[in-house]
Structures are given as structure tokens and as C-alpha cells.
mmCIF file of C-alpha atoms and ligand atoms in Angstrom:
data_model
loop_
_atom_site.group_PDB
_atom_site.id
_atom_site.type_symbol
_atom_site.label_atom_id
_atom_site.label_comp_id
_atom_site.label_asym_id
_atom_site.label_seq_id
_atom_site.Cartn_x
_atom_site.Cartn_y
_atom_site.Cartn_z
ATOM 1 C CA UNK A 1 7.787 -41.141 -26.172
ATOM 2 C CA UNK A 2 6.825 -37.972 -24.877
ATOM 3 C CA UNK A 3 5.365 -38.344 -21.443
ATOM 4 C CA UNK A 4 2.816 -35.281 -21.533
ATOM 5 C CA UNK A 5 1.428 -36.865 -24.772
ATOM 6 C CA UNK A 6 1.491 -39.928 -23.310
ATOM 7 C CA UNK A 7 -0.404 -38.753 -19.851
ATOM 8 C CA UNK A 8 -2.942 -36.378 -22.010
ATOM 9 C CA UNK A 9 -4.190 -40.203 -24.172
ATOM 10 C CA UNK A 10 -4.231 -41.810 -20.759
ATOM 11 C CA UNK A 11 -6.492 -38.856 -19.244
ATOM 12 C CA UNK A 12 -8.901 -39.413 -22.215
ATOM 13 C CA UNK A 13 -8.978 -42.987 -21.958
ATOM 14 C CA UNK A 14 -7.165 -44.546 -24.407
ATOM 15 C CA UNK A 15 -6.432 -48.230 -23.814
ATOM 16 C CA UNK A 16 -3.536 -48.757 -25.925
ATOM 17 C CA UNK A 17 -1.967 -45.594 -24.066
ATOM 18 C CA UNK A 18 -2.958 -47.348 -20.820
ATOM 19 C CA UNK A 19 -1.345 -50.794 -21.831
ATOM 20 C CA UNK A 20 1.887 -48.587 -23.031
ATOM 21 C CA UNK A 21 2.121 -46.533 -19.808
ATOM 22 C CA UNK A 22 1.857 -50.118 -17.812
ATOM 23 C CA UNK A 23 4.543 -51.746 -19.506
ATOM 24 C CA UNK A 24 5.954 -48.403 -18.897
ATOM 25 C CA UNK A 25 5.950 -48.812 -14.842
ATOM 26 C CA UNK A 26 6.630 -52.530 -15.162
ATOM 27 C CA UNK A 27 10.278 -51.792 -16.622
ATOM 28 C CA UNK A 28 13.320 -52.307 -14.367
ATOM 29 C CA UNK A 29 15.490 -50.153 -16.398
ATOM 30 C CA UNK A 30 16.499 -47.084 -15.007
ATOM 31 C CA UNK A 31 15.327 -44.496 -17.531
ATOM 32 C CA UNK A 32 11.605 -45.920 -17.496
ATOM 33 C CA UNK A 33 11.456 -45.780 -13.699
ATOM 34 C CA UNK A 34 12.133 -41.952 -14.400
ATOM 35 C CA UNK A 35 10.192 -41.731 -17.141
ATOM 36 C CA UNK A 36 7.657 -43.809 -15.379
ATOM 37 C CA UNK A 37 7.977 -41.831 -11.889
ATOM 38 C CA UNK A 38 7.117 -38.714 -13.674
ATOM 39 C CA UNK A 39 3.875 -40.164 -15.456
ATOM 40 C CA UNK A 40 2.373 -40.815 -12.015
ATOM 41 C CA UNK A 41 3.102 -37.867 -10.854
ATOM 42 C CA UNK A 42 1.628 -36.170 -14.104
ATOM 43 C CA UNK A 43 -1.430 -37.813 -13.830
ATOM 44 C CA UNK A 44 -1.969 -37.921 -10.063
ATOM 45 C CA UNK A 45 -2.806 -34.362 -10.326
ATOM 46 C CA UNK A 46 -6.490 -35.613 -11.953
ATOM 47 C CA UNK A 47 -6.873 -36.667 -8.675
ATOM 48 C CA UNK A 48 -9.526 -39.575 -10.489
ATOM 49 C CA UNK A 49 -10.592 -42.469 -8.351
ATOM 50 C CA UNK A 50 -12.051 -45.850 -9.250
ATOM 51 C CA UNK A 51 -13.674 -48.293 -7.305
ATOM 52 C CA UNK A 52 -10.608 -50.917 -6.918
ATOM 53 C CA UNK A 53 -11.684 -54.414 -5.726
ATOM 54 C CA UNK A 54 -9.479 -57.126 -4.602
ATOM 55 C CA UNK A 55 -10.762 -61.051 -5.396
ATOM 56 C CA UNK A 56 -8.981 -63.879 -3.927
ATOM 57 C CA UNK A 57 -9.547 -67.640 -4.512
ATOM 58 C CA UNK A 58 -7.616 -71.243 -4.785
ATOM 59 C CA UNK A 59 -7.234 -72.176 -8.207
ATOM 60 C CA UNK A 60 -10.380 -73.621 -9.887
ATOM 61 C CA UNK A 61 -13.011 -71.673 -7.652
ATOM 62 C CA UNK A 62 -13.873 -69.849 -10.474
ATOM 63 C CA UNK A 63 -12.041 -66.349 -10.389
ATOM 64 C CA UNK A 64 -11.816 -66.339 -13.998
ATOM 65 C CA UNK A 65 -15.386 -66.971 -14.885
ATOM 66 C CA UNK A 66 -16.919 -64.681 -12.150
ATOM 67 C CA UNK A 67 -14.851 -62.102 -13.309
ATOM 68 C CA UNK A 68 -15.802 -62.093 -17.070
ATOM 69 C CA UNK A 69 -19.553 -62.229 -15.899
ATOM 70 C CA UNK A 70 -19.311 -59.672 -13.300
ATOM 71 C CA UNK A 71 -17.296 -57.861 -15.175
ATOM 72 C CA UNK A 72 -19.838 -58.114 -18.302
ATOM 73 C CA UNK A 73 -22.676 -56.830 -16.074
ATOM 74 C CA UNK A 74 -20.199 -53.823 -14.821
ATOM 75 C CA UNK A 75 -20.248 -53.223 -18.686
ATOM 76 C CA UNK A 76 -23.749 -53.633 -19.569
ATOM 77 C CA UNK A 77 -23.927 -50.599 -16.510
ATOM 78 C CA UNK A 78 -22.195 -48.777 -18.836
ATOM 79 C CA UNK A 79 -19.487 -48.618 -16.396
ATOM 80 C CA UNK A 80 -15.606 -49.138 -17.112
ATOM 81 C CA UNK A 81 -13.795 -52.208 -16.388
ATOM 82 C CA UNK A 82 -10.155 -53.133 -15.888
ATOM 83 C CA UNK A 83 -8.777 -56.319 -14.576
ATOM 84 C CA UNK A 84 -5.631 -56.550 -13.210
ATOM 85 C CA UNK A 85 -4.063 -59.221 -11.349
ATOM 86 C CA UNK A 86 -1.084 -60.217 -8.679
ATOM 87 C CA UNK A 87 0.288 -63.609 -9.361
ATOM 88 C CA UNK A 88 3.022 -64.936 -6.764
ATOM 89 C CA UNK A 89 3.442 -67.784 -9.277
ATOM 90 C CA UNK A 90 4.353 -65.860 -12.594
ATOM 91 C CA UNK A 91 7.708 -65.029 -10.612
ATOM 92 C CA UNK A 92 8.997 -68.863 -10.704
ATOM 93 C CA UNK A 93 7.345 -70.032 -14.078
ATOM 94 C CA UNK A 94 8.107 -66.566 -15.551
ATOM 95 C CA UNK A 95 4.022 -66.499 -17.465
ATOM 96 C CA UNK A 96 1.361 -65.592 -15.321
ATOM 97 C CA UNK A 97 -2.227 -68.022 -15.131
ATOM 98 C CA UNK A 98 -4.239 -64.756 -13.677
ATOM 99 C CA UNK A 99 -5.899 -61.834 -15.766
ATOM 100 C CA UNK A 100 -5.119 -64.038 -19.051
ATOM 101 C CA UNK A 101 -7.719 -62.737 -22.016
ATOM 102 C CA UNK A 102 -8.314 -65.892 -23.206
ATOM 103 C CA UNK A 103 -9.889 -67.432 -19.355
ATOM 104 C CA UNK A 104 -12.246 -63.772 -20.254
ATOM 105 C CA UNK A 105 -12.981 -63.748 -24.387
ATOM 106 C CA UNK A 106 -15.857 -62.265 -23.861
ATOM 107 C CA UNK A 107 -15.268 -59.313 -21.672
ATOM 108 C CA UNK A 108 -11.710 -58.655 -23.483
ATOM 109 C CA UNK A 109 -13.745 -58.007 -26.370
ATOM 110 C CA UNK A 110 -16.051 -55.381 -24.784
ATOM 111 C CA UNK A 111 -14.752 -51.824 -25.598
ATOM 112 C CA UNK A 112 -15.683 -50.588 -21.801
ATOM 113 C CA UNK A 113 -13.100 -53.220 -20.053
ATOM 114 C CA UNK A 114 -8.954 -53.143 -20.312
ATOM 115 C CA UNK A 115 -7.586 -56.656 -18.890
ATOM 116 C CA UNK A 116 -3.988 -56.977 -18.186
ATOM 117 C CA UNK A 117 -2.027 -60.174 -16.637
ATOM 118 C CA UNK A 118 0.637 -60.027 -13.738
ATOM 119 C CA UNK A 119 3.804 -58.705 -14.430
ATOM 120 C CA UNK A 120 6.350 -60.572 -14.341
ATOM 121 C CA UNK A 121 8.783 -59.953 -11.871
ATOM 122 C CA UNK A 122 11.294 -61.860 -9.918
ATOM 123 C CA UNK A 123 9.399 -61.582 -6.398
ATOM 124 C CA UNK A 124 5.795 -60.489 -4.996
ATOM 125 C CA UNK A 125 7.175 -57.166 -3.383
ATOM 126 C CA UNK A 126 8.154 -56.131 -6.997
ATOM 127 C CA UNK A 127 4.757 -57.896 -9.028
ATOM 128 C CA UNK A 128 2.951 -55.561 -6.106
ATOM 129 C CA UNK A 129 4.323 -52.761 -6.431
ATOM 130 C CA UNK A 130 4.077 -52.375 -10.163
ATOM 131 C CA UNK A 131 0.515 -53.484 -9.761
ATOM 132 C CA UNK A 132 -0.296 -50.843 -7.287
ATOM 133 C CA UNK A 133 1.335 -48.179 -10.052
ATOM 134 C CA UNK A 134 -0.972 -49.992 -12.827
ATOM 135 C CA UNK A 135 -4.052 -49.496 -10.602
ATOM 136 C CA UNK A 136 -3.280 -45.534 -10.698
ATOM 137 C CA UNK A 137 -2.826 -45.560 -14.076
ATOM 138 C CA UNK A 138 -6.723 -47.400 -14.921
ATOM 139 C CA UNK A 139 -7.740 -44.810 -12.273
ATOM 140 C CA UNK A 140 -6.599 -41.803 -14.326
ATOM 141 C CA UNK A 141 -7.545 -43.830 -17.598
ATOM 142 C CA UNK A 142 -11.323 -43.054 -16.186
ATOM 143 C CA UNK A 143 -11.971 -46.690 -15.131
ATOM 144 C CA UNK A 144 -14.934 -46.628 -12.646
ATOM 145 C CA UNK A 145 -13.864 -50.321 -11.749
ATOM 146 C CA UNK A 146 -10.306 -51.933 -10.974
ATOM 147 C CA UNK A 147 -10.690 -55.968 -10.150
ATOM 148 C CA UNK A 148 -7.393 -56.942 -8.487
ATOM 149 C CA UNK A 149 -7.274 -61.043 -8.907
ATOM 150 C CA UNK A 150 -4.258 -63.089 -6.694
ATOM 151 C CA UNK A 151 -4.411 -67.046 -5.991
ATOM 152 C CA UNK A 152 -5.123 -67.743 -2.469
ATOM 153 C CA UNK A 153 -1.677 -68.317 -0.938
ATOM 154 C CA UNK A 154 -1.740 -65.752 2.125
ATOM 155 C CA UNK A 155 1.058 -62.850 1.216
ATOM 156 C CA UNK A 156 -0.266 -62.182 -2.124
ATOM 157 C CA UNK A 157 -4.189 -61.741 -0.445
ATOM 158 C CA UNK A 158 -2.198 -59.286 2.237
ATOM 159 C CA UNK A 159 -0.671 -57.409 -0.560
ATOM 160 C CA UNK A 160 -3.771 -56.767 -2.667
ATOM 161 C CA UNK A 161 -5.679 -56.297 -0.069
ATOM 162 C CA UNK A 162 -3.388 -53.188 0.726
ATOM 163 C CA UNK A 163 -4.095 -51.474 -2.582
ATOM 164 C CA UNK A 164 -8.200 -52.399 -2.765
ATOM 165 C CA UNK A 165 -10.912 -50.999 -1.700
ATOM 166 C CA UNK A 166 -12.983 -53.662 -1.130
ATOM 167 C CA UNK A 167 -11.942 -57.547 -0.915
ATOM 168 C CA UNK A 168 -13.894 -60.347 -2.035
ATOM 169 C CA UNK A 169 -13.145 -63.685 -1.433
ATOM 170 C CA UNK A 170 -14.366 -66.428 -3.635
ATOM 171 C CA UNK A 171 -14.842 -69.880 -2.647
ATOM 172 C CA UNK A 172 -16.287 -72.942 -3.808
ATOM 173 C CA UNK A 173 -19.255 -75.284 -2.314
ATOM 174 C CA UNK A 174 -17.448 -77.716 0.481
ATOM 175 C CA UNK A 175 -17.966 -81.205 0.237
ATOM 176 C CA UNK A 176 -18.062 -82.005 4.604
ATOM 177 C CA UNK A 177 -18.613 -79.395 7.123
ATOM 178 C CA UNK A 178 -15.103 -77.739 7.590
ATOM 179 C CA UNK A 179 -14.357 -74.962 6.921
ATOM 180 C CA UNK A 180 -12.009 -75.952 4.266
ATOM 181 C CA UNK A 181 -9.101 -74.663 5.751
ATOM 182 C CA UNK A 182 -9.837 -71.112 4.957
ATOM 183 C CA UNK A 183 -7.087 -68.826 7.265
ATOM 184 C CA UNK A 184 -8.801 -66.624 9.814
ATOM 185 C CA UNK A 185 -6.472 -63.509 8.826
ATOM 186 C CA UNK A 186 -7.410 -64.219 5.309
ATOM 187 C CA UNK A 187 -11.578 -64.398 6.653
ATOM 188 C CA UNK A 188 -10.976 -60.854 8.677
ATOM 189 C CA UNK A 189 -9.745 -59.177 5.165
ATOM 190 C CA UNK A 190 -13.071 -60.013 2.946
ATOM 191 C CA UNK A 191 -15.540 -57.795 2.922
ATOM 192 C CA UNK A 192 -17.566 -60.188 1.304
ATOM 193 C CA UNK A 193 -16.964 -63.992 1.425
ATOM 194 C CA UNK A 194 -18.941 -64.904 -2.195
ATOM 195 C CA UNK A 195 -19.792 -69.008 -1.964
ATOM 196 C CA UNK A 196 -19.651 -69.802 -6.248
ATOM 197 C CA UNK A 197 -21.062 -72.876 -7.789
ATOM 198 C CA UNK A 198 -24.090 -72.322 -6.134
ATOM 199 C CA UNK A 199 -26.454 -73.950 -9.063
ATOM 200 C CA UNK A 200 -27.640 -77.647 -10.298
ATOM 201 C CA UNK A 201 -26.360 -80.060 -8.249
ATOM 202 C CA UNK A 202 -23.697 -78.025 -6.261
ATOM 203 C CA UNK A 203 -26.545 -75.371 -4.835
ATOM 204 C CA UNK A 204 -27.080 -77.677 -1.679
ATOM 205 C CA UNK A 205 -23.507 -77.624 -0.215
ATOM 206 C CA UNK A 206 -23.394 -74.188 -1.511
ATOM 207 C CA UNK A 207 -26.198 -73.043 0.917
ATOM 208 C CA UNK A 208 -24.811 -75.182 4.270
ATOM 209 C CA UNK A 209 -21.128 -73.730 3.390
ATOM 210 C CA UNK A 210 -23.074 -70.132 2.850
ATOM 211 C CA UNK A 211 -24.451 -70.877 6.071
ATOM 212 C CA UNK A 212 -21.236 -71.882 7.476
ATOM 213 C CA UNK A 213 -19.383 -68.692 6.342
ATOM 214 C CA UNK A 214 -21.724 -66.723 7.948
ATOM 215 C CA UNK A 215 -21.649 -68.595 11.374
ATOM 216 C CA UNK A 216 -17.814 -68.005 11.202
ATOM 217 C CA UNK A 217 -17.698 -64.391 10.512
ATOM 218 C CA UNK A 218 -20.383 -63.399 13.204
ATOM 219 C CA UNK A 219 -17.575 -64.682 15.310
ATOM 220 C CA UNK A 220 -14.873 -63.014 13.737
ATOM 221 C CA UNK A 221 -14.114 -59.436 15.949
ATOM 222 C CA UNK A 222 -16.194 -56.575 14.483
ATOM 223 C CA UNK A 223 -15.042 -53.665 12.562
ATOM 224 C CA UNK A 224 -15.781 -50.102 13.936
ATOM 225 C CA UNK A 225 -15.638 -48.713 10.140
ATOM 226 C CA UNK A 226 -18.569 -51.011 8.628
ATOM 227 C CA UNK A 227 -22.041 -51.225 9.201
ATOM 228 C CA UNK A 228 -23.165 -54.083 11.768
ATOM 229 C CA UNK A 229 -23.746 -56.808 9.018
ATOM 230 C CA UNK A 230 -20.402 -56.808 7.483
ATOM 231 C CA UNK A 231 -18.174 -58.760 6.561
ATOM 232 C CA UNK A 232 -21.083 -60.881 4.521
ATOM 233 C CA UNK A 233 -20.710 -64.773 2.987
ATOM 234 C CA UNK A 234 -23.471 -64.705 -0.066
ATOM 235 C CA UNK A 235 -23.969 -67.448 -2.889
ATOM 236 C CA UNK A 236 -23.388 -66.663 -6.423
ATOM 237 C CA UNK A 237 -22.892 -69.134 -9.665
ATOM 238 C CA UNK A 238 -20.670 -67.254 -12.052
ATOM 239 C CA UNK A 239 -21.898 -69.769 -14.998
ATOM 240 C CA UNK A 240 -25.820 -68.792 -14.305
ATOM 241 C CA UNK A 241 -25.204 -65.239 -13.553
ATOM 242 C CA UNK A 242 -27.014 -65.752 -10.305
ATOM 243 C CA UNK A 243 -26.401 -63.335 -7.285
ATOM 244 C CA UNK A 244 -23.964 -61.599 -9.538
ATOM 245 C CA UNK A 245 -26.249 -58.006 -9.240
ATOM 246 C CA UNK A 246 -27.304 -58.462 -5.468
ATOM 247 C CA UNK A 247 -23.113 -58.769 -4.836
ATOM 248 C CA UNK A 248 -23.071 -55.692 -6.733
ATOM 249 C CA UNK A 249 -25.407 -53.787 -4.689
ATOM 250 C CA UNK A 250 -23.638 -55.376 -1.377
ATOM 251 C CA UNK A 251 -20.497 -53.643 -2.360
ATOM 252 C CA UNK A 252 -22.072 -50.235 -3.611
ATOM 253 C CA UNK A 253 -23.590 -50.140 -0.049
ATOM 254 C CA UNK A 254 -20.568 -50.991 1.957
ATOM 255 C CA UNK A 255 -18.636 -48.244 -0.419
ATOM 256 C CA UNK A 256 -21.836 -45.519 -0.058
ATOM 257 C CA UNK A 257 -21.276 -45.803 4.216
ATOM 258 C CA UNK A 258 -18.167 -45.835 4.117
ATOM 259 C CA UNK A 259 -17.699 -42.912 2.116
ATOM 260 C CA UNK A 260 -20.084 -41.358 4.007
ATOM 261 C CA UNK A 261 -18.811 -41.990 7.051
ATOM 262 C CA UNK A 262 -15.128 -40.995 6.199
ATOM 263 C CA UNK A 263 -13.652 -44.364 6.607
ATOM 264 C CA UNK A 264 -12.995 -44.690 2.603
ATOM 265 C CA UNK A 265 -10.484 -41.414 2.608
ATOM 266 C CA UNK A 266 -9.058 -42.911 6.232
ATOM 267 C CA UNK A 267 -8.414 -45.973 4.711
ATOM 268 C CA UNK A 268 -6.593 -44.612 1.171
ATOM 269 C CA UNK A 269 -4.677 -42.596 3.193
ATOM 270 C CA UNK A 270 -3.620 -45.445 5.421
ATOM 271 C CA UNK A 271 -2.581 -47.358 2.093
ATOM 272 C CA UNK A 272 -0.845 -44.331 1.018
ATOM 273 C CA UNK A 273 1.271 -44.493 3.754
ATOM 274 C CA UNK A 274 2.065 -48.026 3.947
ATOM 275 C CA UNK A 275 3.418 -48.037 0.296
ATOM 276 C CA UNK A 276 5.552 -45.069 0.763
ATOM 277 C CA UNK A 277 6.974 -47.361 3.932
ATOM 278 C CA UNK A 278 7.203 -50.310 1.337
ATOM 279 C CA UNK A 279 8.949 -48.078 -1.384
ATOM 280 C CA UNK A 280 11.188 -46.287 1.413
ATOM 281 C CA UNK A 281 12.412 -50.034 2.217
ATOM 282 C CA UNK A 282 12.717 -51.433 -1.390
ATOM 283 C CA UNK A 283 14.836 -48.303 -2.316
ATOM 284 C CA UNK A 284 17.291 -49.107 1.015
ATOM 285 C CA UNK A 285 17.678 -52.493 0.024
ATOM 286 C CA UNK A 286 18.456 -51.877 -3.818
ATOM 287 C CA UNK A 287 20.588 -49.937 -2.328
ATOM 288 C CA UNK A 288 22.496 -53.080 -0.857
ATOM 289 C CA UNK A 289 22.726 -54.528 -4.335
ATOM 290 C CA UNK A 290 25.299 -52.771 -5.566
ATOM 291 C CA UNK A 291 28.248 -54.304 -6.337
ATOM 292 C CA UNK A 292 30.219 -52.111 -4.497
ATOM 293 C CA UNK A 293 28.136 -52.387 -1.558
ATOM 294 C CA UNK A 294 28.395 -56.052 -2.127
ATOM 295 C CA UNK A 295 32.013 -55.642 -2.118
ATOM 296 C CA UNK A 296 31.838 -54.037 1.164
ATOM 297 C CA UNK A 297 29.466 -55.881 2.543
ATOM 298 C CA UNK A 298 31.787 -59.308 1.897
ATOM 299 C CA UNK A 299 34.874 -57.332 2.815
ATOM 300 C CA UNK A 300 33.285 -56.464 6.334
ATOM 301 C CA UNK A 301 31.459 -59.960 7.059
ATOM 302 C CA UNK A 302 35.106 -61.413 6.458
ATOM 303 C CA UNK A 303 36.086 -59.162 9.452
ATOM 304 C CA UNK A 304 33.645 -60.096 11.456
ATOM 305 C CA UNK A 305 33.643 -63.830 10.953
ATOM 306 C CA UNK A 306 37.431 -63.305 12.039
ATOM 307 C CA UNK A 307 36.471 -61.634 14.705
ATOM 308 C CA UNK A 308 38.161 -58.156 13.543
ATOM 309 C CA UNK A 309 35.495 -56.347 13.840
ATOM 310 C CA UNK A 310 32.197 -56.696 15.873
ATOM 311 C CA UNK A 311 28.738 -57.305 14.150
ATOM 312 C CA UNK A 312 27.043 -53.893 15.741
ATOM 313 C CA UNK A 313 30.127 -52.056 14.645
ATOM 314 C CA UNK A 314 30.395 -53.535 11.045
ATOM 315 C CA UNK A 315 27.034 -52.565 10.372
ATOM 316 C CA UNK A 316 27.878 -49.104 11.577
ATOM 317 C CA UNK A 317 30.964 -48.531 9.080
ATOM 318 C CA UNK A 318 28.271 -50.128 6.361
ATOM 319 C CA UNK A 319 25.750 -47.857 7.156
ATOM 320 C CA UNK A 320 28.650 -44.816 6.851
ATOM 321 C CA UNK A 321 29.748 -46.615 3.665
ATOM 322 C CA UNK A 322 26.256 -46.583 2.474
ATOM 323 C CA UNK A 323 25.559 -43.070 3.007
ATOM 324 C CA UNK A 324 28.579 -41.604 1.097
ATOM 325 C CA UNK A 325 27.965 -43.925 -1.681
HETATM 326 P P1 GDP B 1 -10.176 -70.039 -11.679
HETATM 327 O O1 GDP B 1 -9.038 -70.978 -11.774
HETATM 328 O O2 GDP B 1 -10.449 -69.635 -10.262
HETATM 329 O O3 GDP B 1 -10.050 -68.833 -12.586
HETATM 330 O O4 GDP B 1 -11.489 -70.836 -12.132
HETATM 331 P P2 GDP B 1 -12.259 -70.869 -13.544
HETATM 332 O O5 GDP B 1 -13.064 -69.647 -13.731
HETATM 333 O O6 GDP B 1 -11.290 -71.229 -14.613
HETATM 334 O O7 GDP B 1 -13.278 -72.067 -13.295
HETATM 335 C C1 GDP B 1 -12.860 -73.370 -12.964
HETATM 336 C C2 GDP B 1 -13.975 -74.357 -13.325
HETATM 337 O O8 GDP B 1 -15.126 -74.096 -12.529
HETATM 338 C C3 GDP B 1 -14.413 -74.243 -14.787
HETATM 339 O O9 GDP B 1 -14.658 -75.538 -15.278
HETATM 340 C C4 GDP B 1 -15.682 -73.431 -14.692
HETATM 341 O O10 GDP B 1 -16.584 -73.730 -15.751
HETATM 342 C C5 GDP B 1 -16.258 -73.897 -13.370
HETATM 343 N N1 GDP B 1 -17.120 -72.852 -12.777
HETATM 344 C C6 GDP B 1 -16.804 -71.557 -12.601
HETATM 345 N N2 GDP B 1 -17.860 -70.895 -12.078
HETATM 346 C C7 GDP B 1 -18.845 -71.796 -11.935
HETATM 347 C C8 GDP B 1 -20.200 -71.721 -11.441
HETATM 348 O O11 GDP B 1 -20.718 -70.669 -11.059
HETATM 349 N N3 GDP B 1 -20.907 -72.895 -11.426
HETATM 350 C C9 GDP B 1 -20.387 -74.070 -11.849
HETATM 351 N N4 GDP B 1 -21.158 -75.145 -11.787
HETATM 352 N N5 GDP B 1 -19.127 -74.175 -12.328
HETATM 353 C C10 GDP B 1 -18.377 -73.053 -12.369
#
């Protein structure tokens, strides 16, 4: 496939040029990460930016379900919607449970949204990065909206949060008073804490864990880029469509100041950075896999386990080994 034919469908929004150009990035072999380096570059040059929101939540809170009906009112906006998702899991069981179309049948069926599940790659620094390229590629596709979904187990919430724009972090009504074991790192990444369930006979504990939330987070250190009242905890109840459009308007504010305010092009810029640090490192490593740095790897750790050769030294001749290579 030609990749200026491919990039000029992508620019005009074609979906099945967008799912093509993602399985496209997601490819270890070496010709498509050529192929797939020089797409990105191709269609950075549109310069085209989305909105791109991360969502985190255990298993069950209702990711799935908020997402089609958010998603569906993003739609009835008229707006563009594509749904991405990092999933540490689909690593070990090889499918993925997050960004499936049949958890969303309705919104995978609306012409204005593109849903695509994790990749499946062997660990979360490679499922990330590919994500991060897919993101670019809905941005160029003229989506106005890129949902990021990950389980809540810690690295993955770090990793999305790294490539989003905003972070929301879904959680269901608790049943006592604690906080339900929700990590304070994982707390000082939302931008919005979103309490789901919150209807029929759930909406009570929803509104004391709401209330909770936002105890917690006035304690939580403040952030010099947001507006005094952020980070926010807010009920919503994904199956009623309830708060769904007042979450909206939350996020278009937080986006509006900090646009405004130059803390959305600081903080791109910031995640620009990082990923060229997290490519920088991938690329040294792969570098490692070879086998005939292998080979020299085992040759020199057999010198230094008989005490040939020192550690500091060995890594200097595998350094030198590495650099003629
Ligand atoms: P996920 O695993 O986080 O994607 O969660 P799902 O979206 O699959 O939802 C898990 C269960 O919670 C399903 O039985 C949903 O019907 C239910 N659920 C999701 N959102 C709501 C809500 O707003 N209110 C109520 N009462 N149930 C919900």
C-alpha cells in the first residue's frame, strides 16, 4: 500500500483507512515500523488535535456502558468519537476485554465513532506505545474526541495518563465508608473522579462516596495549572444517562482554562518529551536483543562470574561492542 494514498484517506476521515493505518503501527515487523514511521510523520504535518481523554476503572464499574452513552451523546453533538483502549491483561491472555464493539453495539454502529480494542502485545511498554501512535492517527482522522480506556491496576493508569488530556476516573457507589482502596497517586491523576451507579437503589451510597471523594481530593496538594475547584468527584449513572452532559461541560471548562492559560500546549509538550525518552530507551534495549548481543552479553557475564573481568568494565567493552554493532 502506498503510504501517501493511505495518509490522504486518513486526512479525509476514512475509518477503514484509520483501522488499516492502526494495524499498520501495531506490526512488529520491520518493514511496517518503516512504513508505519513514515505515516506519522506524513500526517503530523496536519498538525490536527483532538480532545484525548483517559478513563480508568476496576472491572465492572461500568467503563463500558459509560462509554457507549457518553460516547452516544458526543455523537448526537455531532462530534467525532474514537475509543481506544490500553489493556495490561490482553498481553497474558493474548484477547483484550477493553474497547470490545460488542460491550458498545450501539455506538459501534454510529457512523461519527471508530472503536478499536488493545493491541496485543507482549508487555504494557509496547500495548502503550502503539496506542499512543493510534491516538495520532484518530487525531489526523479528524476525531474531535479520543477516549483512552485501561483497567485500574496502577502502571497502565500512569501510562494513559501520559498520552491524555484529561483523566477520568470511574468508580462505583461503596458499600462502608472507605475509601475503597483507591491509590492516592492514582486520585492526584483524575481530573475528574465520576461516582457511576448513582440511580434506584445505589443513588444513596453514591452521594456519601460523592461526598467522600470530594473530602479526599480537597486534601490532595493543589495544582498550579487548574482552576481552584479541580480535581472534581461528580455522580453519574451511565444506564440513566444522568450527569452524563454536566461531566461534559466539567471537562470543556477545565480544557477552555487551560488552553487559555497555556497549560494545555505545556503539558503536550511535556508528553512529547517523555515518549521520545520512552522510545529513546525501548530502541537501546531492542538493541540488547540481538542475538549477537546476546552472545556477547553471555560471553562477558561468563567472565565476570569467573572473575576475569570486572562488572563496571564488562559493561564498558558491551557498551563498545554495542556501538560498532
Ligand atoms: P466495565 O467492566 O467497567 O466495562 O463495566 P460494564 O459497563 O460492563 O458494567 C458492569 C455492570 O454494571 C453491568 O451489569 C452494567 O449494566 C452495570 N452498570 C453500568 N453502569 C451502570 C449504571 O449507571 N447504573 C447501574 N445501576 N448499573 C450500571
Amino acid at each position: 500500500m502506498d503510504i501517501t494514498e493511505l495518509a490522504d484517506r486518513i486526512l479525509t476521515g476514512d475509518r477503514r483507512a484509520l483501522a488499516r493505518a492502526i494495524t499498520l503501527v501495531e506490526s512488529q515487523r520491520a518493514d511496517h515500523r518503516a512504513q508505519a514511521g513514515e505515516l506519522l510523520e506524513h500526517l503530523s504535518k496536519a498538525r490536527r488535535q483532538a480532545l484525548r481523554v483517559g478513563l480508568s476503572g476496576t472491572p465492572g464499574v461500568g467503563k463500558s456502558t459509560f462509554i457507549e452513552a457518553f460516547g452516544m451523546l458526543l455523537t448526537g453533538q455531532d462530534l467525532r468519537v474514537a475509543v481506544l483502549a490500553v489493556d495490561p491483561s490482553s498481553a497474558r491472555s493474548g484477547g483484550s476485554i477493553l474497547g470490545d464493539k460488542t460491550r458498545m453495539e450501539r455506538l459501534s454502529r454510529e457512523k461519527n465513532a471508530f472503536i478499536r480494542p488493545s493491541p496485543s502485545q507482549t508487555h504494557l511498554g509496547g500495548v502503550a506505545r502503539r496506542t499512543r501512535e493510534a491516538v495520532a492517527l484518530c487525531e489526523a482522522a479528524c476525531f474531535d474526541v479520543v477516549l483512552i480506556e485501561t483497567v485500574g491496576v496502577g502502571q497502565s493508569e500512569t501510562v494513559v495518563a501520559e498520552m491524555s488530556d484529561l483523566f477520568l476516573l470511574l468508580l462505583a457507589p461503596a458499600g462502608g465508608d472507605e475509601l475503597q482502596g483507591v491509590k492516592r497517586g492514582i486520585m492526584e491523576m483524575a481530573d475528574l473522579i465520576l461516582i457511576n451507579k448513582a440511580d434506584g437503589d445505589l443513588k444513596p451510597a453514591a452521594t456519601r462516596t460523592c461526598a467522600d471523594y470530594m473530602g479526599a481530593l480537597r486534601l490532595l496538594r493543589k495544582r498550579p495549572q487548574d482552576p481552584a475547584d479541580f480535581p472534581k468527584a461528580m455522580m453519574v449513572s451511565a444506564v440513566e444517562h444522568e450527569g452524563l452532559a454536566d461531566a461534559w461541560s466539567e471537562m470543556q471548562a477545565l480544557t477552555d482554562w487551560r488552553k487559555e492559560n497555556g497549560h494545555w500546549d505545556a503539558n503536550r509538550a511535556t508528553q512529547a518529551r517523555y515518549w521520545f525518552d520512552q522510545e529513546v530507551r525501548h530502541a537501546l534495549l531492542a538493541r540488547l536483543n540481538t542475538p549477537e548481543a546476546r552472545s556477547e552479553m553471555d560471553r562477558l557475564s561468563g567472565d565476570v562470574a569467573q572473575g576475569r573481568l570486572g562488572p563496571t568494565a564488562a559493561a564498558e567493552q558491551m557498551l563498545a561492542a554495542l556501538k560498532t554493532a
